[in-house]
Coordinates of C-alpha atoms in Angstrom, one line a residue:
X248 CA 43.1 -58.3 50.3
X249 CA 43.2 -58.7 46.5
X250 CA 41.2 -60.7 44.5
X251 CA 40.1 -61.8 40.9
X252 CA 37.2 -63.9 40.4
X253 CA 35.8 -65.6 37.3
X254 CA 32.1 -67.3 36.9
X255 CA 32.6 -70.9 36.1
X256 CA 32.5 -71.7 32.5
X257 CA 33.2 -67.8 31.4
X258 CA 36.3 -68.4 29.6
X259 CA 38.0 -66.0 32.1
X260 CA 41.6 -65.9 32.6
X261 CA 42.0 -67.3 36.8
X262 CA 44.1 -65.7 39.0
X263 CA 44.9 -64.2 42.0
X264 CA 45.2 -60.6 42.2
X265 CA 48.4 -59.2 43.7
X266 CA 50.4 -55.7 43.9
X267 CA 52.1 -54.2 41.7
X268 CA 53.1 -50.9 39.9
X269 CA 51.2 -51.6 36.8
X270 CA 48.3 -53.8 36.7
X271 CA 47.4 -54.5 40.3
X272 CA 44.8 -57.3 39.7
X273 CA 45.4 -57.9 36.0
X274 CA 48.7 -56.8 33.6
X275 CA 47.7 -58.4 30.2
X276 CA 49.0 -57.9 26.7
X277 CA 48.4 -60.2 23.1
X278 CA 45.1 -61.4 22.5
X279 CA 42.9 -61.9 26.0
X280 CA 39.1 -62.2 26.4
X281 CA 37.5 -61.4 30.1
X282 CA 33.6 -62.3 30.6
X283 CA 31.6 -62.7 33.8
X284 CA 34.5 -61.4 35.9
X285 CA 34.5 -59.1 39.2
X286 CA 38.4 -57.4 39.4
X287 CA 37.8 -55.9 43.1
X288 CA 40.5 -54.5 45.7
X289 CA 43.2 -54.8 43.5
X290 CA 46.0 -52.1 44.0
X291 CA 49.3 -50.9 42.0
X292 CA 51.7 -49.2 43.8
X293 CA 55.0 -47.5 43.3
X294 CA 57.5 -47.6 46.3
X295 CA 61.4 -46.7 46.3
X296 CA 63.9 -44.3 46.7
X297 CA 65.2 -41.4 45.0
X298 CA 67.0 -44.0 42.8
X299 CA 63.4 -43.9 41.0
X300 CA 62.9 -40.8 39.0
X301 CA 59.8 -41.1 37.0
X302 CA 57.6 -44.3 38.0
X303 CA 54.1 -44.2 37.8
X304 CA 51.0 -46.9 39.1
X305 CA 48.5 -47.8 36.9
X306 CA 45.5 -49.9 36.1
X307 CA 44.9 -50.9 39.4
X308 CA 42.1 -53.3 38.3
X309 CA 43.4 -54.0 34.8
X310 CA 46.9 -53.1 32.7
X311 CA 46.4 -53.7 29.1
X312 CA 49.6 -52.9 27.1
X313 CA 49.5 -54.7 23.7
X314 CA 47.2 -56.8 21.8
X315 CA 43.4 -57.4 21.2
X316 CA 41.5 -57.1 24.5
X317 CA 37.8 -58.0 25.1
X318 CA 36.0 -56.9 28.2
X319 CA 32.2 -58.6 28.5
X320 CA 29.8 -58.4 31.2
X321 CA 32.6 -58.0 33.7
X322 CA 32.8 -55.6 37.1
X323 CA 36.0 -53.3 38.0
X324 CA 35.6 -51.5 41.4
X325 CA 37.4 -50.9 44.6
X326 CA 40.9 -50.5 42.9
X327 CA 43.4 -48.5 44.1
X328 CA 46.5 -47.0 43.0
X329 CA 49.3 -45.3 45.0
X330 CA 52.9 -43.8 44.6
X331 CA 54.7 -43.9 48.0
X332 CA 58.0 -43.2 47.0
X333 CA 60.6 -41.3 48.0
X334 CA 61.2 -39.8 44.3
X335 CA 60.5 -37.0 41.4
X336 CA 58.0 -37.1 39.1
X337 CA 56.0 -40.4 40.5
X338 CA 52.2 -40.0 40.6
X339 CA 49.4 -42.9 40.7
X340 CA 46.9 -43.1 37.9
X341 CA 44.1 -44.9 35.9
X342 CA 42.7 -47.5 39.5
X343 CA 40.0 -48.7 37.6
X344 CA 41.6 -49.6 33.8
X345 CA 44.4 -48.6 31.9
X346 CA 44.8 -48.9 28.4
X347 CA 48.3 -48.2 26.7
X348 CA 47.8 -49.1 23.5
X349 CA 45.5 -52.0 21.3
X350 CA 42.1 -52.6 20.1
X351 CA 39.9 -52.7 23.1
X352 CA 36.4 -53.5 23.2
X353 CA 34.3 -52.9 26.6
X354 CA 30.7 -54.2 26.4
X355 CA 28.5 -54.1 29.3
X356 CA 31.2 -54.1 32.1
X357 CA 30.9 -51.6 35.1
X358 CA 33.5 -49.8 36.3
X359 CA 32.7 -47.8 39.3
X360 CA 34.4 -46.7 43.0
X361 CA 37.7 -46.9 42.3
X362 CA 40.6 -44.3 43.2
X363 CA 42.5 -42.0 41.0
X364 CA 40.7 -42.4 37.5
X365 CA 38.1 -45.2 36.1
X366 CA 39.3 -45.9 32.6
X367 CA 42.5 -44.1 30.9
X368 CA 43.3 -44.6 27.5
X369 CA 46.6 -43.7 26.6
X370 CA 47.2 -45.2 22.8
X371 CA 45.0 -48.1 21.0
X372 CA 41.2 -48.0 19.5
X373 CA 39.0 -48.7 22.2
X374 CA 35.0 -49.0 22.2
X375 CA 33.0 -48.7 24.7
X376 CA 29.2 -49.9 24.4
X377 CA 26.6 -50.6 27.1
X378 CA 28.8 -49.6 30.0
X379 CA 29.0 -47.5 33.7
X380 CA 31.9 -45.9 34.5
X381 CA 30.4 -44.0 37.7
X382 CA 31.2 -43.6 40.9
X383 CA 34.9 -43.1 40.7
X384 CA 37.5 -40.9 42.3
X385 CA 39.1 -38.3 39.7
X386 CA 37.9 -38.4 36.2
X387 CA 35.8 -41.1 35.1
X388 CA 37.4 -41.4 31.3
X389 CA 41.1 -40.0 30.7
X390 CA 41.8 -40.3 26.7
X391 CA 39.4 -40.4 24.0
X392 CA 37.4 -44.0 23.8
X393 CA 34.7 -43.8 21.2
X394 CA 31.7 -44.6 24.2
X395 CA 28.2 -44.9 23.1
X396 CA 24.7 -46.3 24.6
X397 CA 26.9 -46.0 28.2
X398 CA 26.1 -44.3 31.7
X399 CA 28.9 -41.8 32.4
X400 CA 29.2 -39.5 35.6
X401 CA 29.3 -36.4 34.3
X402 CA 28.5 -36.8 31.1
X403 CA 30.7 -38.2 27.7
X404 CA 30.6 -37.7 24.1
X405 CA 27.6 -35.8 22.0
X406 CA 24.0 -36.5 21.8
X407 CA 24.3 -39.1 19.1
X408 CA 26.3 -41.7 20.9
X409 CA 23.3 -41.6 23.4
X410 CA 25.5 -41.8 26.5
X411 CA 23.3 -41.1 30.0
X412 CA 24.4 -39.4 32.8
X413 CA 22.4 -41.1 35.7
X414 CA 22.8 -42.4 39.2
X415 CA 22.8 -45.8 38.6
X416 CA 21.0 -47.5 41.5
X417 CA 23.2 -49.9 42.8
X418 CA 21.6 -52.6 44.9
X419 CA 24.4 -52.2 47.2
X420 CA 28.2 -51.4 47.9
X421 CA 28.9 -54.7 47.4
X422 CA 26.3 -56.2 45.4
X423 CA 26.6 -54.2 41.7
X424 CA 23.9 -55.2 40.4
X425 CA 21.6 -52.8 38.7
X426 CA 17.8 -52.8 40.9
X427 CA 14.3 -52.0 39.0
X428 CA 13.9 -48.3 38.9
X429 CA 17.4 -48.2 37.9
X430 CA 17.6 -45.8 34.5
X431 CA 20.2 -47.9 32.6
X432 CA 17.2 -50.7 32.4
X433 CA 16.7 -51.1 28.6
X434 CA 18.9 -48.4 27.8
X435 CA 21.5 -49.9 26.0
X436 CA 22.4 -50.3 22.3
X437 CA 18.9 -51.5 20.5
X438 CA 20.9 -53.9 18.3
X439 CA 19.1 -57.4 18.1
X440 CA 22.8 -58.9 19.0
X441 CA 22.6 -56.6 22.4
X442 CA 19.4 -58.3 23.4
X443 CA 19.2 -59.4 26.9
X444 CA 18.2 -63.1 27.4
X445 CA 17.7 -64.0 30.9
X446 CA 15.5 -62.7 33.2
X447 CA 17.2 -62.3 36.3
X448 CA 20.1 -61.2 35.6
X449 CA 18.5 -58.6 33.5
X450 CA 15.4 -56.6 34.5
X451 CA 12.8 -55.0 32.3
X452 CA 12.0 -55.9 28.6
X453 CA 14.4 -57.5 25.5
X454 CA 16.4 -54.4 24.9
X455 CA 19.7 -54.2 26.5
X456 CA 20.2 -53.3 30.4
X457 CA 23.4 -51.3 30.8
X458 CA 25.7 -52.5 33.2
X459 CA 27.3 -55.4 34.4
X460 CA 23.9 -57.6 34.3
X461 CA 22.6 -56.7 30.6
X462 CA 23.1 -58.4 27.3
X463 CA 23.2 -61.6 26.4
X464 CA 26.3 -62.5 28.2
X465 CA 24.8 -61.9 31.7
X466 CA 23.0 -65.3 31.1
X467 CA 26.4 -66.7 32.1
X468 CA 26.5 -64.9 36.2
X469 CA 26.0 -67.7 38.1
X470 CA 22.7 -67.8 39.9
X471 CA 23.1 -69.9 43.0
X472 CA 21.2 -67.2 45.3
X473 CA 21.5 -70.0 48.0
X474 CA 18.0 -69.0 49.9
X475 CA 14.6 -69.9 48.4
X476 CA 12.6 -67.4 47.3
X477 CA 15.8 -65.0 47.0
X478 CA 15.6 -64.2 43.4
X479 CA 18.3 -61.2 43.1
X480 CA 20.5 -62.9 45.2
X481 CA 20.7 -60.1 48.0
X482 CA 20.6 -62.4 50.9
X483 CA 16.9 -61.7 51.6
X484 CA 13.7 -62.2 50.8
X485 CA 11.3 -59.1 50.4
X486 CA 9.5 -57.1 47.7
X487 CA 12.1 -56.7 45.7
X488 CA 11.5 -60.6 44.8
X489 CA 7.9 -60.4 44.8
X490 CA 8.4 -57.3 42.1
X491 CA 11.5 -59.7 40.2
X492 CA 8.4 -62.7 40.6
X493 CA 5.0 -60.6 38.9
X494 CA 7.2 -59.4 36.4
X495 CA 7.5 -62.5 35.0
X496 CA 4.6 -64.5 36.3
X497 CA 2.7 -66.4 33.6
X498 CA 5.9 -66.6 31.7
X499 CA 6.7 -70.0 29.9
X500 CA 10.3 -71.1 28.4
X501 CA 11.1 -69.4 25.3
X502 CA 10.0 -66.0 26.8
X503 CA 12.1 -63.2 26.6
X504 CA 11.3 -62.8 30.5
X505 CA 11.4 -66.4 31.4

């Protein structure tokens, strides 16, 4: 199945995910804002016949060819990419994002378990702050993003840009959501404008969780965890809560853990 979903309210563009051979979930281009969206199980896919010499998939999650693109708070994983053709010179790339040319900005997204390639950059200016881009098949970054204050399998960048390379602690498969003990709590961009602002989503003090769930965008995730008591949203109610509970016990509104 493919899907695209959009948190009420996010300003996210709807739709329905389909196949493709470029831009499996999401082919976009001109000036396009994403916030508060999960791209999941999208796939591009190149099929044919020898009439096809040189045909490639890409961005299996997300094509972006031309424009201004903004990428906030917003989760790219299980996309695939494929070339099953009968042809020369096909080849799948780039499942998670692809980025042919623009100015791209990426803050706090996650882009994780996808096939053939996280996030290619292949022309444009593209920043990358407060991000993961772990988990996937192939390289996680193809190109040469400027990625800073970000949790990158494997490693990315120099010292300066303050880039981790750390498991991130999923709560689960499904459910990408950054857990306490995770090592991208508070280890995002120190900036005042970075700041997470509600606690859940976010988990530890004011300064910026990296991930999906960080910033002050993540205030936007709707919360509807549809059991009492089940503060993480995990479909049960355990100690994780009870931690998620005394952190912020005694808390009153206006509280940066409130």
């Amino acid at each position: 199945s493919t899907d695209v979903e959009c948190q009420q309210g996010s300003g996210c563009l709807p739709g329905g995910g389909h196949v493709s051979s470029l831009g499996g979930g999401i082919y976009a281009r001109d000036n396009i804002t994403l916030e508060n969206c999960i791209v999941r199980d999208n796939l591009a896919m190149v099929t044919g016949s020898a009439i096809l010499t040189t045909m490639s998939s890409g961005g299996g999650g997300i094509y972006f060819n031309t424009g201004e693109l903004t990428l906030r708070n917003s989760i790219f994983s299980n996309n695939s990419t494929t070339a099953s053709c009968n042809c020369s010179g096909s080849s799948a790339i780039s499942s998670g994002i692809h980025i042919n040319s623009g100015i791209v900005n990426v803050e706090n997204c996650s882009i994780t378990k996808n096939t053939n390639e996280g996030l290619r950059v292949n022309g444009g200016t593209v920043e990358i702050v407060n991000s993961i881009v772990y988990f996937n098949q192939g390289s996680e970054i193809v190109g040469n993003p400027n990625v800073t204050y970000s949790d990158v399998q494997g490693g990315y960048g120099n010292p300066s840009d303050e880039n981790i390379d750390f498991n991130p602690v999923f709560e689960s498969d499904e459910n990408l959501q950054i857990v306490l003990g995770s090592p991208c709590i508070d280890a995002g961009n120190p900036d005042l404008i970075y700041y997470d602002e509600c606690f859940p989503p976010s988990l530890g003090n004011e300064r910026n969780d990296i991930g999906g769930h960080g910033g002050p965008v993540a205030c936007d995730w709707l919360t509807d965890v549809g059991i009492p008591g089940d503060l993480n949203g995990d479909g049960a109610v355990d100690e994780d809560d009870v931690a998620l509970f005394a952190a912020s016990f005694g808390s009153i509104t206006g509280d940066p853990k409130y």
